[in-house]
Amino acid sequence: MGAKIIAGVDVGNSTTEVAIAEYFNGFRFLGGGLTKTTGIKGTVDNVVGIIKVLKETTASIGISLNDIDLIRLNEATPVIGDVAMETITETVITESTMIGHNPATPGGAGLGIGTTVRLSDLEGCPPGKQVIVVADLDVDFRTVAEQLNRAVARGVDVQGAILKNDDGVLVANRLNKVIPVIDEVEYIDRIPLNMEAAVEVTAPGETIKVLADPYGIATVFKLTPEETKLIVPVARALIGNRSAVVIRTPRGDVKTRRIPAGKLSILGARQRFEVDIQAGAEKVQEVIESAGKLEDVRGEPGTNVGGMIERIRHVMSDLTNQPVHNMKIQDILAVDTFIPQKVQGALAGEFSLENAVGLAAMVKTNKLQMQEIAEKLAGELGIKVEIAGVEAEMAVRGALTTPGSDRPLAILDMGGGSTDAAIIDREGHINSVHLAGAGDMVTLLINSELGLDNPGLAEEIKRYPLAKVESLYHIRTEDGSVQFFDKALDPRLFARVVILKEKGVMEPIPVKDSLEKIKLIRQEAKKKVFVTNAVRALQRVAPHGNIRNVEFVVMVGGSALDFEIPGFISDRLAEYGVVAGRGNIRGQAGPRNAVATGLVLSYEEAGGIN
């Protein structure tokens, strides 16, 4: 029998990878490649991406697609991530019962309390009256300042001003009395007049204290305990801001609608558990781990988590052409996070950060689904296709091609949707586990916590370091170092936080958060997902469930290429005395291509082609 060409194909959540080798009394690897996965992992839509990467790779190594004798696929398991809120309280406010606002460049300083009065009506205000002046739409900053100064000279107690245009500093600099001045109020014509109002502005670098505290607002407006509960979203929306205005209209009709977070029913091999999402991610994860091998997870009907779980089931049912009741969830990863919720009744689109629990769920499919992929691929290419084995076990075989590695060895295969772990002992016995939650979950958390509504941008924030453009000729990177430029940067980047991409490309991030906050959100998201999953995965495969019985860990998969994740995991595993590092598959592919390489290598154990 002559030489055979074997292709190992690893269908991942984000990428589809291939390794091609010639086999004749041993393997000679010819090359490898990757492309973006088409469709949801583990569905027939994957075939398009598989064919694409096979064509590209065979062309790059100088052979024909028809030269391949056998294609070996991994057993792919779909993973879908979604978010369940801890509690959603939607406060529908009519007649602007409470309004919060935070412009970027307010003027003046202090806390002002008074009745809202239109600028054109200021002449009619008697001396001694405490007022918050609302500037007319068509009046420029000089006229506003002149009229405010005349009113103060007459004895009117002008406590603050609210402007539509970005004129806060210009007006404040021309006043004879220091007052807080709020600007950039887009819907200034909607501000109710003759109502109680409070305006607060602090010095640059400081944050407001009174209006960012529900009890502070309650003190200003003499609210009852029940009224104080209703203004919590406004106060939370203003935490960390430099300025704010809150207006109270007693005629407002406040209605609240609460959607409970709900409970998860965990059906384990040992017994059934229930856990309330409001208990937080740590408690959810504790219950899941104590349940043993999961048989299914269900959400309470009529709740946020119930809706999320059912969406996952229906999406997978549609994709796999299987009944909804056959969709069984085999793993859940829960992490604590925050979701920006729009404050109803606000005048400038304020958001309140609500506690949330992010969930990554893994839906268990049967081998029949993978068989459909194999049959369709074989039918289109005319090449024999077989399903070779579990991803983690294949990844171990691939990881052992890393120079300097040997049995016993543990691997962490970190991709887009799942984190796999496996350990191989000296005799070659492999124990593996497949867990929900990886790179896609990190992207989801970044997107949610920064309120981006742009998964593509969140993905880039995850992948690249940050910098602050401090002048048109220099930037300060997130590690504190300064980089200078001979040519001026794009003026649109000035004073912005940017993503440092390849080839010197800088992409501005359209949020007001500081570099330090964006960096913290990015790093915490990675730790919540990858460090948590690394520990729980290794605990499941380690001898006697003790990570200290593991000596060496090789990290593979696309997320092992990240500039931070391997370091976070290495630091955490060092506490157990474990040595961890990135793999270098076949001594040349880095941490990628482990599963695809393992699929090829396992061919020899499978006994060859019939």
PDB file of C-alpha atoms in Angstrom, residues 84-363:
ATOM      1  CA  ALA A  84     -29.592  37.092  31.849  1.00  0.00           C
ATOM      2  CA  MET A  85     -30.155  40.191  33.968  1.00  0.00           C
ATOM      3  CA  GLU A  86     -30.086  39.838  37.740  1.00  0.00           C
ATOM      4  CA  THR A  87     -33.132  42.115  37.921  1.00  0.00           C
ATOM      5  CA  ILE A  88     -34.656  44.363  35.279  1.00  0.00           C
ATOM      6  CA  THR A  89     -36.707  47.243  36.620  1.00  0.00           C
ATOM      7  CA  GLU A  90     -38.137  49.375  33.853  1.00  0.00           C
ATOM      8  CA  THR A  91     -39.254  52.739  35.200  1.00  0.00           C
ATOM      9  CA  VAL A  92     -41.538  54.491  32.707  1.00  0.00           C
ATOM     10  CA  ILE A  93     -41.582  58.186  33.594  1.00  0.00           C
ATOM     11  CA  THR A  94     -44.060  60.658  32.139  1.00  0.00           C
ATOM     12  CA  GLU A  95     -43.788  64.439  32.471  1.00  0.00           C
ATOM     13  CA  SER A  96     -40.086  63.980  33.312  1.00  0.00           C
ATOM     14  CA  THR A  97     -40.571  63.052  36.937  1.00  0.00           C
ATOM     15  CA  MET A  98     -36.821  62.632  37.359  1.00  0.00           C
ATOM     16  CA  ILE A  99     -34.212  63.692  34.820  1.00  0.00           C
ATOM     17  CA  GLY A 100     -30.480  63.019  35.043  1.00  0.00           C
ATOM     18  CA  HIS A 101     -27.850  64.537  32.774  1.00  0.00           C
ATOM     19  CA  ASN A 102     -24.059  64.581  32.475  1.00  0.00           C
ATOM     20  CA  PRO A 103     -22.439  66.787  29.788  1.00  0.00           C
ATOM     21  CA  ALA A 104     -18.755  66.427  28.973  1.00  0.00           C
ATOM     22  CA  THR A 105     -17.777  70.088  29.551  1.00  0.00           C
ATOM     23  CA  PRO A 106     -19.915  71.791  32.225  1.00  0.00           C
ATOM     24  CA  GLY A 107     -19.096  75.216  33.586  1.00  0.00           C
ATOM     25  CA  GLY A 108     -18.757  76.645  37.078  1.00  0.00           C
ATOM     26  CA  ALA A 109     -18.977  74.532  40.231  1.00  0.00           C
ATOM     27  CA  GLY A 110     -21.127  73.719  43.261  1.00  0.00           C
ATOM     28  CA  LEU A 111     -24.662  72.534  44.025  1.00  0.00           C
ATOM     29  CA  GLY A 112     -27.570  74.749  43.048  1.00  0.00           C
ATOM     30  CA  ILE A 113     -31.191  74.241  44.108  1.00  0.00           C
ATOM     31  CA  GLY A 114     -34.110  76.254  42.778  1.00  0.00           C
ATOM     32  CA  THR A 115     -37.157  76.510  40.530  1.00  0.00           C
ATOM     33  CA  THR A 116     -36.750  76.135  36.783  1.00  0.00           C
ATOM     34  CA  VAL A 117     -37.332  79.429  34.972  1.00  0.00           C
ATOM     35  CA  ARG A 118     -37.011  80.248  31.276  1.00  0.00           C
ATOM     36  CA  LEU A 119     -34.319  82.835  30.510  1.00  0.00           C
ATOM     37  CA  SER A 120     -36.850  85.105  28.800  1.00  0.00           C
ATOM     38  CA  ASP A 121     -38.935  85.120  32.015  1.00  0.00           C
ATOM     39  CA  LEU A 122     -35.996  85.963  34.296  1.00  0.00           C
ATOM     40  CA  GLU A 123     -36.803  89.704  34.299  1.00  0.00           C
ATOM     41  CA  GLY A 124     -40.069  88.960  36.067  1.00  0.00           C
ATOM     42  CA  CYS A 125     -38.477  87.043  38.975  1.00  0.00           C
ATOM     43  CA  PRO A 126     -38.541  88.881  42.313  1.00  0.00           C
ATOM     44  CA  PRO A 127     -35.358  89.428  44.367  1.00  0.00           C
ATOM     45  CA  GLY A 128     -34.514  86.543  46.670  1.00  0.00           C
ATOM     46  CA  LYS A 129     -36.146  83.848  44.543  1.00  0.00           C
ATOM     47  CA  GLN A 130     -33.965  80.782  44.064  1.00  0.00           C
ATOM     48  CA  VAL A 131     -33.980  79.840  40.375  1.00  0.00           C
ATOM     49  CA  ILE A 132     -32.372  77.457  37.906  1.00  0.00           C
ATOM     50  CA  VAL A 133     -32.358  79.268  34.560  1.00  0.00           C
ATOM     51  CA  VAL A 134     -33.210  77.359  31.370  1.00  0.00           C
ATOM     52  CA  ALA A 135     -31.687  79.213  28.399  1.00  0.00           C
ATOM     53  CA  ASP A 136     -33.830  79.806  25.318  1.00  0.00           C
ATOM     54  CA  LEU A 137     -32.845  77.889  22.195  1.00  0.00           C
ATOM     55  CA  ASP A 138     -31.809  80.843  20.034  1.00  0.00           C
ATOM     56  CA  VAL A 139     -29.790  82.870  22.580  1.00  0.00           C
ATOM     57  CA  ASP A 140     -25.978  82.948  22.332  1.00  0.00           C
ATOM     58  CA  PHE A 141     -23.625  82.535  25.313  1.00  0.00           C
ATOM     59  CA  ARG A 142     -22.848  86.295  25.644  1.00  0.00           C
ATOM     60  CA  THR A 143     -26.507  87.180  25.949  1.00  0.00           C
ATOM     61  CA  VAL A 144     -27.083  84.387  28.478  1.00  0.00           C
ATOM     62  CA  ALA A 145     -24.197  85.602  30.652  1.00  0.00           C
ATOM     63  CA  GLU A 146     -25.349  89.241  30.480  1.00  0.00           C
ATOM     64  CA  GLN A 147     -28.920  88.410  31.524  1.00  0.00           C
ATOM     65  CA  LEU A 148     -27.759  86.180  34.391  1.00  0.00           C
ATOM     66  CA  ASN A 149     -25.442  88.914  35.687  1.00  0.00           C
ATOM     67  CA  ARG A 150     -28.260  91.514  35.536  1.00  0.00           C
ATOM     68  CA  ALA A 151     -30.607  89.197  37.469  1.00  0.00           C
ATOM     69  CA  VAL A 152     -27.997  88.589  40.185  1.00  0.00           C
ATOM     70  CA  ALA A 153     -27.406  92.341  40.460  1.00  0.00           C
ATOM     71  CA  ARG A 154     -31.170  92.801  41.063  1.00  0.00           C
ATOM     72  CA  GLY A 155     -31.019  90.311  43.939  1.00  0.00           C
ATOM     73  CA  VAL A 156     -32.427  87.226  42.189  1.00  0.00           C
ATOM     74  CA  ASP A 157     -30.780  84.149  43.690  1.00  0.00           C
ATOM     75  CA  VAL A 158     -29.576  82.414  40.488  1.00  0.00           C
ATOM     76  CA  GLN A 159     -28.487  78.972  41.634  1.00  0.00           C
ATOM     77  CA  GLY A 160     -27.594  77.408  38.296  1.00  0.00           C
ATOM     78  CA  ALA A 161     -28.181  77.339  34.546  1.00  0.00           C
ATOM     79  CA  ILE A 162     -29.146  74.748  31.940  1.00  0.00           C
ATOM     80  CA  LEU A 163     -28.103  75.265  28.293  1.00  0.00           C
ATOM     81  CA  LYS A 164     -28.738  73.440  25.018  1.00  0.00           C
ATOM     82  CA  ASN A 165     -25.497  74.319  23.269  1.00  0.00           C
ATOM     83  CA  ASP A 166     -21.976  73.352  24.287  1.00  0.00           C
ATOM     84  CA  ASP A 167     -21.488  76.758  25.964  1.00  0.00           C
ATOM     85  CA  GLY A 168     -21.162  75.844  29.649  1.00  0.00           C
ATOM     86  CA  VAL A 169     -17.588  77.070  30.122  1.00  0.00           C
ATOM     87  CA  LEU A 170     -18.105  80.155  27.930  1.00  0.00           C
ATOM     88  CA  VAL A 171     -21.091  81.274  30.025  1.00  0.00           C
ATOM     89  CA  ALA A 172     -19.520  80.420  33.396  1.00  0.00           C
ATOM     90  CA  ASN A 173     -16.351  82.401  32.585  1.00  0.00           C
ATOM     91  CA  ARG A 174     -18.447  85.567  32.039  1.00  0.00           C
ATOM     92  CA  LEU A 175     -20.502  85.397  35.243  1.00  0.00           C
ATOM     93  CA  ASN A 176     -19.914  87.546  38.299  1.00  0.00           C
ATOM     94  CA  LYS A 177     -21.117  84.691  40.543  1.00  0.00           C
ATOM     95  CA  VAL A 178     -19.857  81.112  40.531  1.00  0.00           C
ATOM     96  CA  ILE A 179     -22.754  78.780  39.807  1.00  0.00           C
ATOM     97  CA  PRO A 180     -23.017  75.309  38.248  1.00  0.00           C
ATOM     98  CA  VAL A 181     -23.796  75.462  34.510  1.00  0.00           C
ATOM     99  CA  ILE A 182     -25.026  72.387  32.642  1.00  0.00           C
ATOM    100  CA  ASP A 183     -24.933  72.332  28.826  1.00  0.00           C
ATOM    101  CA  GLU A 184     -25.498  69.906  25.927  1.00  0.00           C
ATOM    102  CA  VAL A 185     -29.146  69.267  26.914  1.00  0.00           C
ATOM    103  CA  GLU A 186     -30.470  68.097  23.563  1.00  0.00           C
ATOM    104  CA  TYR A 187     -34.171  68.215  24.475  1.00  0.00           C
ATOM    105  CA  ILE A 188     -34.094  71.462  26.422  1.00  0.00           C
ATOM    106  CA  ASP A 189     -37.584  72.349  25.188  1.00  0.00           C
ATOM    107  CA  ARG A 190     -38.896  69.355  27.138  1.00  0.00           C
ATOM    108  CA  ILE A 191     -37.635  70.613  30.481  1.00  0.00           C
ATOM    109  CA  PRO A 192     -40.631  71.340  32.712  1.00  0.00           C
ATOM    110  CA  LEU A 193     -40.734  74.932  34.026  1.00  0.00           C
ATOM    111  CA  ASN A 194     -41.620  76.128  37.529  1.00  0.00           C
ATOM    112  CA  MET A 195     -40.450  72.832  38.991  1.00  0.00           C
ATOM    113  CA  GLU A 196     -37.895  72.006  41.659  1.00  0.00           C
ATOM    114  CA  ALA A 197     -34.439  71.327  40.235  1.00  0.00           C
ATOM    115  CA  ALA A 198     -30.922  70.642  41.469  1.00  0.00           C
ATOM    116  CA  VAL A 199     -27.737  71.196  39.472  1.00  0.00           C
ATOM    117  CA  GLU A 200     -24.318  69.914  40.588  1.00  0.00           C
ATOM    118  CA  VAL A 201     -20.902  70.489  38.995  1.00  0.00           C
ATOM    119  CA  THR A 202     -17.523  69.552  40.482  1.00  0.00           C
ATOM    120  CA  ALA A 203     -13.950  70.507  39.664  1.00  0.00           C
ATOM    121  CA  PRO A 204     -12.142  68.560  36.905  1.00  0.00           C
ATOM    122  CA  GLY A 205     -11.006  65.171  38.178  1.00  0.00           C
ATOM    123  CA  GLU A 206     -13.688  64.974  40.875  1.00  0.00           C
ATOM    124  CA  THR A 207     -17.130  63.365  40.817  1.00  0.00           C
ATOM    125  CA  ILE A 208     -20.509  64.547  42.052  1.00  0.00           C
ATOM    126  CA  LYS A 209     -21.603  63.450  45.510  1.00  0.00           C
ATOM    127  CA  VAL A 210     -25.133  64.668  46.198  1.00  0.00           C
ATOM    128  CA  LEU A 211     -26.993  63.827  42.979  1.00  0.00           C
ATOM    129  CA  ALA A 212     -25.215  60.494  42.527  1.00  0.00           C
ATOM    130  CA  ASP A 213     -26.632  59.314  45.843  1.00  0.00           C
ATOM    131  CA  PRO A 214     -30.340  58.440  46.215  1.00  0.00           C
ATOM    132  CA  TYR A 215     -30.297  59.809  49.754  1.00  0.00           C
ATOM    133  CA  GLY A 216     -28.678  63.011  48.500  1.00  0.00           C
ATOM    134  CA  ILE A 217     -31.501  63.472  45.993  1.00  0.00           C
ATOM    135  CA  ALA A 218     -34.022  62.597  48.707  1.00  0.00           C
ATOM    136  CA  THR A 219     -32.549  65.315  50.943  1.00  0.00           C
ATOM    137  CA  VAL A 220     -32.686  67.944  48.217  1.00  0.00           C
ATOM    138  CA  PHE A 221     -36.290  67.221  47.254  1.00  0.00           C
ATOM    139  CA  LYS A 222     -37.566  66.006  50.633  1.00  0.00           C
ATOM    140  CA  LEU A 223     -38.659  62.663  49.204  1.00  0.00           C
ATOM    141  CA  THR A 224     -40.527  59.905  50.992  1.00  0.00           C
ATOM    142  CA  PRO A 225     -38.929  56.423  51.278  1.00  0.00           C
ATOM    143  CA  GLU A 226     -41.150  55.142  48.446  1.00  0.00           C
ATOM    144  CA  GLU A 227     -40.172  58.064  46.202  1.00  0.00           C
ATOM    145  CA  THR A 228     -36.512  57.469  47.066  1.00  0.00           C
ATOM    146  CA  LYS A 229     -36.719  53.919  45.722  1.00  0.00           C
ATOM    147  CA  LEU A 230     -37.960  55.227  42.372  1.00  0.00           C
ATOM    148  CA  ILE A 231     -35.033  57.586  41.808  1.00  0.00           C
ATOM    149  CA  VAL A 232     -32.336  54.938  42.357  1.00  0.00           C
ATOM    150  CA  PRO A 233     -31.843  54.411  38.552  1.00  0.00           C
ATOM    151  CA  VAL A 234     -31.227  58.152  38.134  1.00  0.00           C
ATOM    152  CA  ALA A 235     -28.688  58.258  40.969  1.00  0.00           C
ATOM    153  CA  ARG A 236     -26.893  55.150  39.692  1.00  0.00           C
ATOM    154  CA  ALA A 237     -26.759  56.590  36.183  1.00  0.00           C
ATOM    155  CA  LEU A 238     -24.857  59.602  37.513  1.00  0.00           C
ATOM    156  CA  ILE A 239     -22.271  57.763  39.634  1.00  0.00           C
ATOM    157  CA  GLY A 240     -18.752  58.752  38.599  1.00  0.00           C
ATOM    158  CA  ASN A 241     -19.877  61.815  36.632  1.00  0.00           C
ATOM    159  CA  ARG A 242     -18.547  65.317  37.006  1.00  0.00           C
ATOM    160  CA  SER A 243     -21.902  67.046  36.640  1.00  0.00           C
ATOM    161  CA  ALA A 244     -25.641  66.427  36.749  1.00  0.00           C
ATOM    162  CA  VAL A 245     -29.084  67.978  36.855  1.00  0.00           C
ATOM    163  CA  VAL A 246     -32.148  66.379  38.422  1.00  0.00           C
ATOM    164  CA  ILE A 247     -35.631  67.875  38.078  1.00  0.00           C
ATOM    165  CA  ARG A 248     -38.695  66.826  39.983  1.00  0.00           C
ATOM    166  CA  THR A 249     -42.250  67.242  38.739  1.00  0.00           C
ATOM    167  CA  PRO A 250     -44.840  66.191  41.320  1.00  0.00           C
ATOM    168  CA  ARG A 251     -47.422  65.703  38.562  1.00  0.00           C
ATOM    169  CA  GLY A 252     -45.351  62.885  37.039  1.00  0.00           C
ATOM    170  CA  ASP A 253     -46.899  59.490  36.796  1.00  0.00           C
ATOM    171  CA  VAL A 254     -44.334  56.852  37.752  1.00  0.00           C
ATOM    172  CA  LYS A 255     -45.000  53.275  36.703  1.00  0.00           C
ATOM    173  CA  THR A 256     -42.697  50.328  37.248  1.00  0.00           C
ATOM    174  CA  ARG A 257     -42.677  46.952  35.607  1.00  0.00           C
ATOM    175  CA  ARG A 258     -40.459  44.250  37.038  1.00  0.00           C
ATOM    176  CA  ILE A 259     -39.294  41.189  35.171  1.00  0.00           C
ATOM    177  CA  PRO A 260     -37.744  38.719  37.630  1.00  0.00           C
ATOM    178  CA  ALA A 261     -34.348  37.235  36.885  1.00  0.00           C
ATOM    179  CA  GLY A 262     -35.661  33.748  37.584  1.00  0.00           C
ATOM    180  CA  LYS A 263     -34.262  30.434  38.737  1.00  0.00           C
ATOM    181  CA  LEU A 264     -32.218  27.761  37.033  1.00  0.00           C
ATOM    182  CA  SER A 265     -33.104  24.100  37.501  1.00  0.00           C
ATOM    183  CA  ILE A 266     -29.898  22.061  37.386  1.00  0.00           C
ATOM    184  CA  LEU A 267     -30.479  18.412  36.513  1.00  0.00           C
ATOM    185  CA  GLY A 268     -27.338  16.581  37.524  1.00  0.00           C
ATOM    186  CA  ALA A 269     -26.330  12.947  37.526  1.00  0.00           C
ATOM    187  CA  ARG A 270     -26.537  12.918  41.326  1.00  0.00           C
ATOM    188  CA  GLN A 271     -29.632  15.016  41.981  1.00  0.00           C
ATOM    189  CA  ARG A 272     -31.649  18.078  40.958  1.00  0.00           C
ATOM    190  CA  PHE A 273     -30.886  21.592  42.240  1.00  0.00           C
ATOM    191  CA  GLU A 274     -32.519  25.009  41.941  1.00  0.00           C
ATOM    192  CA  VAL A 275     -30.581  28.244  42.115  1.00  0.00           C
ATOM    193  CA  ASP A 276     -31.805  31.845  41.845  1.00  0.00           C
ATOM    194  CA  ILE A 277     -29.847  33.926  39.328  1.00  0.00           C
ATOM    195  CA  GLN A 278     -29.976  36.823  41.813  1.00  0.00           C
ATOM    196  CA  ALA A 279     -27.678  34.806  44.089  1.00  0.00           C
ATOM    197  CA  GLY A 280     -24.885  35.682  41.664  1.00  0.00           C
ATOM    198  CA  ALA A 281     -22.534  33.800  39.381  1.00  0.00           C
ATOM    199  CA  GLU A 282     -20.414  32.296  42.151  1.00  0.00           C
ATOM    200  CA  LYS A 283     -23.435  30.600  43.708  1.00  0.00           C
ATOM    201  CA  VAL A 284     -24.705  29.390  40.312  1.00  0.00           C
ATOM    202  CA  GLN A 285     -21.307  27.914  39.515  1.00  0.00           C
ATOM    203  CA  GLU A 286     -21.073  26.299  42.943  1.00  0.00           C
ATOM    204  CA  VAL A 287     -24.400  24.523  42.402  1.00  0.00           C
ATOM    205  CA  ILE A 288     -23.411  23.383  38.896  1.00  0.00           C
ATOM    206  CA  GLU A 289     -20.146  21.904  40.148  1.00  0.00           C
ATOM    207  CA  SER A 290     -21.895  20.075  42.997  1.00  0.00           C
ATOM    208  CA  ALA A 291     -24.466  18.572  40.617  1.00  0.00           C
ATOM    209  CA  GLY A 292     -21.905  16.341  38.937  1.00  0.00           C
ATOM    210  CA  LYS A 293     -22.274  15.562  35.248  1.00  0.00           C
ATOM    211  CA  LEU A 294     -25.089  17.711  33.875  1.00  0.00           C
ATOM    212  CA  GLU A 295     -27.996  16.063  32.120  1.00  0.00           C
ATOM    213  CA  ASP A 296     -29.864  19.304  31.398  1.00  0.00           C
ATOM    214  CA  VAL A 297     -30.503  22.869  32.607  1.00  0.00           C
ATOM    215  CA  ARG A 298     -33.888  24.565  32.530  1.00  0.00           C
ATOM    216  CA  GLY A 299     -34.988  28.125  33.241  1.00  0.00           C
ATOM    217  CA  GLU A 300     -38.038  29.295  35.165  1.00  0.00           C
ATOM    218  CA  PRO A 301     -40.872  30.203  32.733  1.00  0.00           C
ATOM    219  CA  GLY A 302     -41.755  33.898  32.498  1.00  0.00           C
ATOM    220  CA  THR A 303     -38.353  35.107  33.695  1.00  0.00           C
ATOM    221  CA  ASN A 304     -35.245  36.521  32.008  1.00  0.00           C
ATOM    222  CA  VAL A 305     -33.157  33.411  32.474  1.00  0.00           C
ATOM    223  CA  GLY A 306     -36.080  31.235  31.388  1.00  0.00           C
ATOM    224  CA  GLY A 307     -36.396  33.196  28.167  1.00  0.00           C
ATOM    225  CA  MET A 308     -32.668  33.001  27.530  1.00  0.00           C
ATOM    226  CA  ILE A 309     -32.499  29.232  27.988  1.00  0.00           C
ATOM    227  CA  GLU A 310     -35.500  28.697  25.713  1.00  0.00           C
ATOM    228  CA  ARG A 311     -33.974  30.930  23.018  1.00  0.00           C
ATOM    229  CA  ILE A 312     -30.890  28.735  23.042  1.00  0.00           C
ATOM    230  CA  ARG A 313     -32.989  25.592  22.694  1.00  0.00           C
ATOM    231  CA  HIS A 314     -35.043  26.993  19.798  1.00  0.00           C
ATOM    232  CA  VAL A 315     -31.998  28.349  17.920  1.00  0.00           C
ATOM    233  CA  MET A 316     -30.245  24.986  18.155  1.00  0.00           C
ATOM    234  CA  SER A 317     -33.452  23.154  17.267  1.00  0.00           C
ATOM    235  CA  ASP A 318     -33.787  25.207  14.076  1.00  0.00           C
ATOM    236  CA  LEU A 319     -30.130  24.745  13.154  1.00  0.00           C
ATOM    237  CA  THR A 320     -30.014  21.019  13.767  1.00  0.00           C
ATOM    238  CA  ASN A 321     -33.532  20.098  12.598  1.00  0.00           C
ATOM    239  CA  GLN A 322     -34.110  18.310  15.874  1.00  0.00           C
ATOM    240  CA  PRO A 323     -37.100  18.689  18.240  1.00  0.00           C
ATOM    241  CA  VAL A 324     -36.765  21.355  20.934  1.00  0.00           C
ATOM    242  CA  HIS A 325     -37.251  18.796  23.686  1.00  0.00           C
ATOM    243  CA  ASN A 326     -34.151  16.950  22.455  1.00  0.00           C
ATOM    244  CA  MET A 327     -31.931  19.985  23.075  1.00  0.00           C
ATOM    245  CA  LYS A 328     -30.042  19.195  26.296  1.00  0.00           C
ATOM    246  CA  ILE A 329     -27.651  21.661  27.924  1.00  0.00           C
ATOM    247  CA  GLN A 330     -24.500  19.894  29.074  1.00  0.00           C
ATOM    248  CA  ASP A 331     -22.656  22.824  30.661  1.00  0.00           C
ATOM    249  CA  ILE A 332     -23.191  26.379  31.919  1.00  0.00           C
ATOM    250  CA  LEU A 333     -20.646  29.076  32.766  1.00  0.00           C
ATOM    251  CA  ALA A 334     -22.010  31.957  34.838  1.00  0.00           C
ATOM    252  CA  VAL A 335     -20.135  35.242  35.394  1.00  0.00           C
ATOM    253  CA  ASP A 336     -21.119  38.455  37.165  1.00  0.00           C
ATOM    254  CA  THR A 337     -21.297  41.509  34.917  1.00  0.00           C
ATOM    255  CA  PHE A 338     -23.134  44.794  34.326  1.00  0.00           C
ATOM    256  CA  ILE A 339     -25.580  45.867  31.647  1.00  0.00           C
ATOM    257  CA  PRO A 340     -26.267  49.538  30.812  1.00  0.00           C
ATOM    258  CA  GLN A 341     -30.010  50.171  30.950  1.00  0.00           C
ATOM    259  CA  LYS A 342     -31.462  53.381  29.520  1.00  0.00           C
ATOM    260  CA  VAL A 343     -32.967  55.692  32.120  1.00  0.00           C
ATOM    261  CA  GLN A 344     -36.493  56.453  30.953  1.00  0.00           C
ATOM    262  CA  GLY A 345     -37.400  60.160  31.001  1.00  0.00           C
ATOM    263  CA  ALA A 346     -33.788  61.338  30.661  1.00  0.00           C
ATOM    264  CA  LEU A 347     -32.979  64.294  28.427  1.00  0.00           C
ATOM    265  CA  ALA A 348     -29.633  63.118  27.062  1.00  0.00           C
ATOM    266  CA  GLY A 349     -29.723  59.340  26.851  1.00  0.00           C
ATOM    267  CA  GLU A 350     -28.393  58.497  30.324  1.00  0.00           C
ATOM    268  CA  PHE A 351     -27.811  54.863  31.260  1.00  0.00           C
ATOM    269  CA  SER A 352     -27.856  53.075  34.575  1.00  0.00           C
ATOM    270  CA  LEU A 353     -25.561  50.081  35.113  1.00  0.00           C
ATOM    271  CA  GLU A 354     -27.646  47.106  36.261  1.00  0.00           C
ATOM    272  CA  ASN A 355     -26.143  44.024  37.875  1.00  0.00           C
ATOM    273  CA  ALA A 356     -26.370  41.054  35.557  1.00  0.00           C
ATOM    274  CA  VAL A 357     -25.284  37.454  35.303  1.00  0.00           C
ATOM    275  CA  GLY A 358     -23.753  36.446  31.991  1.00  0.00           C
ATOM    276  CA  LEU A 359     -24.344  32.850  30.931  1.00  0.00           C
ATOM    277  CA  ALA A 360     -22.557  30.720  28.346  1.00  0.00           C
ATOM    278  CA  ALA A 361     -24.519  27.566  27.613  1.00  0.00           C
ATOM    279  CA  MET A 362     -23.340  24.473  25.781  1.00  0.00           C
ATOM    280  CA  VAL A 363     -26.017  22.550  23.929  1.00  0.00           C
TER     281      VAL A 363
END
